[in-house]
Coordinates of C-alpha atoms in Angstrom, one line a residue:
X1 CA 198.5 67.3 30.9
X2 CA 195.6 64.9 31.6
X3 CA 198.0 62.2 32.8
X4 CA 199.9 64.6 34.9
X5 CA 196.8 65.8 36.7
X6 CA 194.8 62.6 36.8
X7 CA 194.2 62.8 40.5
X8 CA 192.7 66.3 40.7
X9 CA 190.7 65.7 37.6
X10 CA 189.3 62.5 39.1
X11 CA 188.5 64.4 42.3
X12 CA 186.5 67.0 40.4
X13 CA 184.6 64.3 38.5
X14 CA 183.8 62.4 41.6
X15 CA 182.6 65.6 43.3
X16 CA 180.3 66.4 40.4
X17 CA 178.8 62.9 40.3
X18 CA 178.2 62.7 44.1
X19 CA 176.7 66.2 44.3
X20 CA 173.9 65.0 42.0
X21 CA 173.2 62.1 44.4
X22 CA 171.4 64.5 46.8
X23 CA 173.8 63.7 49.7
X24 CA 174.6 66.7 51.9
X25 CA 177.2 68.9 50.3
X26 CA 179.5 69.2 53.3
X27 CA 179.8 65.5 53.7
X28 CA 180.4 65.0 50.0
X29 CA 183.2 67.5 50.0
X30 CA 184.9 66.0 53.1
X31 CA 184.2 62.4 51.9
X32 CA 185.8 62.9 48.5
X33 CA 188.8 64.6 50.0
X34 CA 189.4 61.8 52.5
X35 CA 188.8 59.0 50.0
X36 CA 191.2 60.5 47.5
X37 CA 193.8 61.1 50.2
X38 CA 193.7 57.4 50.9
X39 CA 193.6 56.3 47.3
X40 CA 196.6 58.6 46.4
X41 CA 198.5 57.4 49.5
X42 CA 198.7 60.9 51.0
X43 CA 200.3 60.6 54.4
X44 CA 197.7 60.4 57.1
X45 CA 199.6 63.0 59.2
X46 CA 198.9 65.4 56.4
X47 CA 195.2 65.4 57.1
X48 CA 195.9 66.7 60.6
X49 CA 196.6 70.0 58.9
X50 CA 192.9 70.0 57.9
X51 CA 191.9 69.7 61.6
X52 CA 194.1 72.7 62.4
X53 CA 192.7 74.7 59.6
X54 CA 189.1 73.8 60.5
X55 CA 189.7 74.8 64.1
X56 CA 191.7 78.0 63.5
X57 CA 190.0 79.1 60.3
X58 CA 186.4 78.3 60.9
X59 CA 185.4 77.2 64.4
X60 CA 187.3 80.0 66.2
X61 CA 187.0 82.7 63.5
X62 CA 185.6 85.8 65.2
X63 CA 184.6 87.3 61.8
X64 CA 182.4 84.3 60.9
X65 CA 180.3 84.8 64.1
X66 CA 178.6 87.7 62.2
X67 CA 176.9 85.1 60.0
X68 CA 174.4 83.7 62.6
X69 CA 173.8 87.2 64.0
X70 CA 172.9 88.6 60.5
X71 CA 170.7 85.5 59.8
X72 CA 168.9 86.0 63.2
X73 CA 168.5 89.7 62.4
X74 CA 166.8 89.0 59.1
X75 CA 164.5 86.3 60.5
X76 CA 163.4 88.6 63.4
X77 CA 162.6 91.4 60.9
X78 CA 160.6 89.0 58.9
X79 CA 158.5 88.1 61.9
X80 CA 158.2 91.7 63.1
X81 CA 155.9 92.6 60.1
X82 CA 157.9 95.6 59.2
X83 CA 158.4 94.5 55.6
X84 CA 154.8 93.5 55.2
X85 CA 153.6 96.9 56.3
X86 CA 156.1 98.6 54.0
X87 CA 154.8 96.5 51.1
X88 CA 151.2 97.5 51.8
X89 CA 152.2 101.2 52.1
X90 CA 154.1 101.1 48.8
X91 CA 151.3 99.2 47.1
X92 CA 148.7 101.8 48.3
X93 CA 150.9 104.6 46.8
X94 CA 152.3 103.1 43.7
X95 CA 149.7 100.5 42.9
X96 CA 147.4 103.0 41.2
X97 CA 150.0 103.6 38.4
X98 CA 150.9 101.3 35.5
X99 CA 153.8 99.2 36.7
X100 CA 153.2 100.5 40.2
X101 CA 153.3 97.0 41.9
X102 CA 156.5 96.2 40.0
X103 CA 158.2 99.4 41.3
X104 CA 157.0 98.5 44.8
X105 CA 158.6 95.0 44.6
X106 CA 162.0 96.4 43.6
X107 CA 161.9 99.0 46.4
X108 CA 161.0 96.4 48.9
X109 CA 163.7 94.2 47.5
X110 CA 166.3 96.9 48.1
X111 CA 165.1 97.7 51.6
X112 CA 164.9 94.0 52.7
X113 CA 168.4 93.4 51.1
X114 CA 169.9 96.2 53.2
X115 CA 168.1 95.2 56.4
X116 CA 167.9 91.4 56.3
X117 CA 170.0 89.9 53.5
X118 CA 168.0 86.6 53.8
X119 CA 167.2 85.5 50.3
X120 CA 164.5 82.9 51.2
X121 CA 162.7 85.2 53.5
X122 CA 162.7 88.1 50.9
X123 CA 161.5 86.0 48.0
X124 CA 158.8 84.2 50.0
X125 CA 157.5 87.4 51.7
X126 CA 157.4 89.4 48.5
X127 CA 155.9 86.5 46.6
X128 CA 153.1 86.1 49.1
X129 CA 152.4 89.9 49.3
X130 CA 152.7 90.9 45.6
X131 CA 151.9 87.9 43.3
X132 CA 148.1 87.8 44.2
X133 CA 147.9 91.6 43.6
X134 CA 149.8 91.4 40.4
X135 CA 147.6 88.6 39.1
X136 CA 144.5 90.5 40.0
X137 CA 145.8 93.6 38.2
X138 CA 146.4 91.5 35.0
X139 CA 150.2 91.4 35.1
X140 CA 152.0 89.0 32.9
X141 CA 153.1 86.3 35.3
X142 CA 156.4 85.7 33.6
X143 CA 157.3 89.3 34.3
X144 CA 155.8 89.2 37.8
X145 CA 157.6 86.0 38.9
X146 CA 160.9 87.0 37.4
X147 CA 160.8 90.4 39.1
X148 CA 160.0 88.9 42.5
X149 CA 162.8 86.3 42.2
X150 CA 165.4 88.8 41.0
X151 CA 164.5 91.5 43.5
X152 CA 164.7 88.9 46.3
X153 CA 168.3 88.0 45.4
X154 CA 169.5 91.6 45.9
X155 CA 170.2 90.7 49.5
X156 CA 173.2 88.6 48.4
X157 CA 174.9 91.7 47.0
X158 CA 173.6 94.8 48.9
X159 CA 175.3 94.9 52.4
X160 CA 175.0 93.5 55.0
X161 CA 175.5 90.3 53.0
X162 CA 176.5 86.9 54.3
X163 CA 178.2 86.2 50.9
X164 CA 180.4 89.3 51.3
X165 CA 181.4 88.1 54.8
X166 CA 182.5 84.7 53.5
X167 CA 184.2 86.2 50.5
X168 CA 186.1 88.6 52.8
X169 CA 187.2 85.8 54.9
X170 CA 188.4 83.7 51.9
X171 CA 190.1 86.5 50.1
X172 CA 191.4 88.3 53.2
X173 CA 189.6 91.6 52.3
X174 CA 188.3 93.9 55.0
X175 CA 184.5 93.5 55.3
X176 CA 184.0 97.3 55.6
X177 CA 185.7 97.7 52.2
X178 CA 183.6 95.0 50.7
X179 CA 180.4 96.5 52.1
X180 CA 181.3 99.9 50.7
X181 CA 182.4 98.5 47.4
X182 CA 179.1 96.7 46.9
X183 CA 176.9 99.8 47.4
X184 CA 177.2 101.3 43.9
X185 CA 176.9 97.9 42.0
X186 CA 173.9 97.0 44.1
X187 CA 172.2 100.4 43.4
X188 CA 173.1 100.1 39.7
X189 CA 171.6 96.6 39.5
X190 CA 168.4 97.9 41.2
X191 CA 168.4 100.9 38.8
X192 CA 168.6 98.5 35.8
X193 CA 165.6 96.6 37.2
X194 CA 163.7 99.9 37.4
X195 CA 164.7 100.8 33.8
X196 CA 163.4 97.4 32.6
X197 CA 160.1 98.1 34.4
X198 CA 159.9 101.5 32.7
X199 CA 160.6 100.1 29.3
X200 CA 157.9 97.4 29.8
X201 CA 155.4 100.1 31.0
X202 CA 156.1 102.1 27.9
X203 CA 156.3 99.5 25.2
X204 CA 154.2 96.6 26.7
X205 CA 151.7 98.3 29.0
X206 CA 149.4 95.3 28.8
X207 CA 152.0 93.3 30.7
X208 CA 151.7 95.5 33.8
X209 CA 148.5 97.5 33.8
X210 CA 147.2 99.7 36.5
X211 CA 144.5 98.1 38.6
X212 CA 141.0 98.9 37.5
X213 CA 140.3 100.5 40.9
X214 CA 142.3 101.6 43.9
X215 CA 141.6 101.2 47.6
X216 CA 140.6 104.8 47.9
X217 CA 143.5 105.7 50.2
X218 CA 144.4 109.5 49.8
X219 CA 147.8 110.2 48.3
X220 CA 148.9 112.2 51.3
X221 CA 147.9 109.5 53.7
X222 CA 149.7 106.9 51.7
X223 CA 152.9 109.1 51.6
X224 CA 152.7 109.6 55.4
X225 CA 152.2 105.8 55.9
X226 CA 155.1 105.0 53.7
X227 CA 157.4 107.5 55.5
X228 CA 156.4 106.0 58.9
X229 CA 157.1 102.4 57.8
X230 CA 160.4 103.4 56.3
X231 CA 161.8 104.9 59.5
X232 CA 162.4 101.6 61.4
X233 CA 164.3 99.7 58.7
X234 CA 166.3 102.8 57.8
X235 CA 167.4 103.3 61.4
X236 CA 168.5 99.6 61.6
X237 CA 170.4 99.9 58.3
X238 CA 172.2 103.0 59.4
X239 CA 173.1 101.5 62.8
X240 CA 174.5 98.3 61.2
X241 CA 176.3 99.7 58.1
X242 CA 177.2 103.0 59.7
X243 CA 179.2 101.4 62.5
X244 CA 181.0 99.1 60.1
X245 CA 181.9 101.7 57.5
X246 CA 183.0 104.3 60.0
X247 CA 185.1 101.8 61.9
X248 CA 183.2 102.3 65.2
X249 CA 182.5 98.5 65.4
X250 CA 183.7 95.3 63.8
X251 CA 181.3 93.5 61.4
X252 CA 180.6 90.9 64.2
X253 CA 179.8 93.7 66.7
X254 CA 177.6 95.5 64.2
X255 CA 175.8 92.2 63.5
X256 CA 175.1 91.9 67.2
X257 CA 173.7 95.4 67.2
X258 CA 171.5 94.5 64.3
X259 CA 170.3 91.3 66.0
X260 CA 169.4 93.2 69.2
X261 CA 167.8 96.0 67.1
X262 CA 165.7 93.7 65.1
X263 CA 164.5 92.0 68.3
X264 CA 163.6 95.4 69.8
X265 CA 161.8 96.5 66.7
X266 CA 159.8 93.2 66.7
X267 CA 158.8 93.9 70.3
X268 CA 157.9 97.5 69.7
X269 CA 155.8 96.7 66.7
X270 CA 153.9 93.9 68.4
X271 CA 155.5 91.2 66.2
X272 CA 157.6 89.6 69.0
X273 CA 156.5 86.3 70.6
X274 CA 158.1 83.3 72.1
X275 CA 157.2 81.2 69.1
X276 CA 158.6 83.7 66.7
X277 CA 161.8 83.9 68.7
X278 CA 162.1 80.2 68.9
X279 CA 161.6 79.9 65.1
X280 CA 164.3 82.5 64.5
X281 CA 166.8 80.7 66.7
X282 CA 165.9 77.3 65.2
X283 CA 166.3 78.6 61.6
X284 CA 169.5 80.5 62.4
X285 CA 171.0 77.3 63.9
X286 CA 170.1 75.3 60.8
X287 CA 171.5 77.9 58.4
X288 CA 174.7 78.3 60.4
X289 CA 175.2 74.6 60.8
X290 CA 174.8 74.1 57.0
X291 CA 177.3 76.8 56.2
X292 CA 179.7 75.5 58.9
X293 CA 179.6 71.9 57.6
X294 CA 180.2 73.1 54.0
X295 CA 183.2 75.1 55.2
X296 CA 184.6 72.1 57.0
X297 CA 184.1 69.9 54.0
X298 CA 185.5 72.5 51.7
X299 CA 188.6 72.8 53.8
X300 CA 189.3 69.0 53.7
X301 CA 188.6 68.9 49.9
X302 CA 190.8 71.9 49.1
X303 CA 193.6 70.6 51.2
X304 CA 193.8 67.3 49.4
X305 CA 193.0 68.8 46.0
X306 CA 196.0 71.2 46.3
X307 CA 198.2 68.4 47.7
X308 CA 197.5 66.4 44.5
X309 CA 198.3 69.3 42.2
X310 CA 194.9 70.8 41.7
X311 CA 196.1 74.4 42.1
X312 CA 198.8 73.9 39.6
X313 CA 196.3 72.3 37.2
X314 CA 194.0 75.4 37.5
X315 CA 197.0 77.7 37.0
X316 CA 198.0 75.9 33.9
X317 CA 194.4 76.0 32.6
X318 CA 194.3 79.8 32.8
X319 CA 197.9 80.5 31.8
X320 CA 197.9 82.2 28.5
X321 CA 200.8 83.9 26.7
X322 CA 200.4 87.5 25.3
X323 CA 196.7 87.6 26.3
X324 CA 195.0 90.5 27.9
X325 CA 194.3 90.0 31.7
X326 CA 190.7 90.8 31.0
X327 CA 190.5 87.8 28.8
X328 CA 191.7 85.6 31.6
X329 CA 189.3 87.3 34.0
X330 CA 186.4 86.8 31.5
X331 CA 187.1 83.1 31.3
X332 CA 187.2 82.7 35.1
X333 CA 183.9 84.6 35.3
X334 CA 182.4 82.4 32.6
X335 CA 183.5 79.3 34.5
X336 CA 181.9 80.6 37.7
X337 CA 178.7 81.5 35.9
X338 CA 178.4 78.0 34.5
X339 CA 179.1 76.4 37.9
X340 CA 176.3 78.5 39.3
X341 CA 173.8 76.4 37.3
X342 CA 174.8 73.4 39.4
X343 CA 176.5 74.5 42.6
X344 CA 175.4 76.8 45.4
X345 CA 177.3 80.0 46.0
X346 CA 178.6 78.6 49.3
X347 CA 180.4 75.7 47.5
X348 CA 181.8 78.0 44.8
X349 CA 183.0 80.5 47.3
X350 CA 184.7 78.0 49.5
X351 CA 186.1 75.6 46.9
X352 CA 186.7 77.5 43.6
X353 CA 187.4 81.0 44.7
X354 CA 190.5 80.3 46.9
X355 CA 192.0 78.5 43.8
X356 CA 191.4 81.1 41.2
X357 CA 191.9 84.2 43.4
X358 CA 195.8 83.9 43.3
X359 CA 195.6 83.8 39.5
X360 CA 193.6 87.0 39.3
X361 CA 195.9 88.7 41.9
X362 CA 198.9 88.1 39.7
X363 CA 197.3 89.6 36.6
X364 CA 198.3 93.2 35.6
X365 CA 195.3 95.4 35.6
X366 CA 197.3 98.6 36.3
X367 CA 196.2 98.8 40.0
X368 CA 197.5 97.6 43.3
X369 CA 196.9 93.9 44.1
X370 CA 194.7 94.8 47.1
X371 CA 192.4 96.8 44.8
X372 CA 192.3 94.0 42.3
X373 CA 191.2 91.5 44.9
X374 CA 188.5 93.9 46.2
X375 CA 187.3 94.6 42.7
X376 CA 187.3 90.9 41.9
X377 CA 185.4 90.0 45.0
X378 CA 182.5 92.4 44.1
X379 CA 182.4 91.2 40.5
X380 CA 182.2 87.7 42.0
X381 CA 179.3 88.7 44.2
X382 CA 177.4 90.0 41.1
X383 CA 178.2 86.9 39.2
X384 CA 177.2 84.5 42.0
X385 CA 173.9 86.3 42.4
X386 CA 172.8 84.7 39.2
X387 CA 173.2 81.2 40.8
X388 CA 169.9 81.9 42.6
X389 CA 168.1 82.5 39.3
X390 CA 169.6 80.0 36.9
X391 CA 167.9 76.6 36.5
X392 CA 167.9 73.8 37.3
X393 CA 169.0 74.5 40.9
X394 CA 168.3 78.2 41.4
X395 CA 167.0 78.5 45.0
X396 CA 164.9 81.6 44.3
X397 CA 163.0 79.8 41.7
X398 CA 162.0 77.0 44.1
X399 CA 161.2 79.5 46.9
X400 CA 158.8 81.2 44.5
X401 CA 157.2 78.0 43.3
X402 CA 156.6 77.1 47.0
X403 CA 154.7 80.3 47.4
X404 CA 152.3 79.6 44.6
X405 CA 152.3 76.1 43.2
X406 CA 149.7 77.0 40.6
X407 CA 152.4 78.9 38.6
X408 CA 154.1 76.5 36.1
X409 CA 157.8 76.2 36.7
X410 CA 158.3 76.9 33.0
X411 CA 156.7 80.3 33.5
X412 CA 159.1 81.1 36.3
X413 CA 162.1 79.9 34.2
X414 CA 161.2 82.1 31.3
X415 CA 160.4 85.0 33.6
X416 CA 164.0 85.1 35.1
X417 CA 165.8 85.1 31.7
X418 CA 165.7 88.9 31.2
X419 CA 166.9 89.5 34.8
X420 CA 169.8 87.1 34.4
X421 CA 170.8 89.1 31.3
X422 CA 170.4 92.3 33.3
X423 CA 172.8 90.9 35.9
X424 CA 175.2 89.9 33.2
X425 CA 175.1 93.6 32.0
X426 CA 175.8 94.8 35.5
X427 CA 178.7 92.4 35.8
X428 CA 180.2 93.7 32.5
X429 CA 179.8 97.2 33.8
X430 CA 181.5 96.4 37.1
X431 CA 184.4 94.8 35.3
X432 CA 184.7 97.6 32.7
X433 CA 184.6 100.4 35.3
X434 CA 186.5 99.4 38.5
X435 CA 185.9 102.8 40.0
X436 CA 182.3 101.7 40.7
X437 CA 183.7 99.4 43.3
X438 CA 186.8 101.2 44.4
X439 CA 185.7 104.8 44.7
X440 CA 183.8 104.5 48.0
X441 CA 186.5 102.5 49.8
X442 CA 189.2 104.9 48.6
X443 CA 187.2 108.0 49.7
X444 CA 186.6 106.6 53.1
X445 CA 190.3 105.8 53.6

């Protein structure tokens, strides 16, 4: 088998080696694809198919226009100060209780996930706002850093999510179905975080004590302040997700509504300025360009990889006789989990998923193929969320270290371990109970 698939195996090895060189991923993918096309004497005219796919599948794809719009929406919300005020309101209300700051972090993580979906912005903002208060209250910093990092990654799963848009484009699944299918898993994962906090508050209260004194804000005033600060993000969430789920607007149109809404909120709350707008446009352009170059490189790599027999190699690798389809699915999920230690979710989504998705679609899970792919996509999203937390290249870990360089990286690594295990438990639950994913899309249909 190795001799038969020497070219695709060599391509994978070359890709892994060059990814560790620090060279931009998009150029590595495209360069490896073109180099092996020349080495394997692939007809040059064959590469013209890559140009056609790049143009028709990426550069003129109306669905992918939602990505820069959602990124801009998240960045403008970050600059508007809405999340900062919400964090202060929650801290004033919940901070007087044992574990109160921890509960506030998870709530903010859910709200920011549903209104922005920008992982870096969520982790940095929550780290800046909550870590000093947690340290002053005597929190165990492993618990504090792990909670902030994990809560910040909820934006990759809870809609609107850039990952779900890319998965929908790759797997040909309606974005509205993906958004609805991700709601229950996202809420379950958030609930598991809450349960972990409760268990720590009960059995290890010294790890998350109540602060020795409060700021003296009356409870009623804190509740009213929290209610006021929740109105704006909830209206934005309902306007974006509601129009997608009800079919009133396409995901791209809804993203445009969200971008305009976030800008208006920033203006109404006094957070809008030319410098903030320029920063949001600049960061949106950088993020979109990064994703676009990775998509272009992945297209070239995948085209050559399949031409050299890579898809047949993967199919043979996961072809088992008289084995439950859940075993095959578990092996695929294990492979993706391991890849998450070394690759970003974008590379995995664009290179690996299109190859393994047909294998899953042909497995007999006792449900229609369309439901299998939808269920598989959400399970993938839960699995890929761990790539932000797993060392050595978990982005959330480095965002958090950038917020407070005094925290040892070993403390952050140890702090995220329980939350990676919680995410694995959520993944097992999603796979074991497909109705958690399929019930909402089916009911809306």
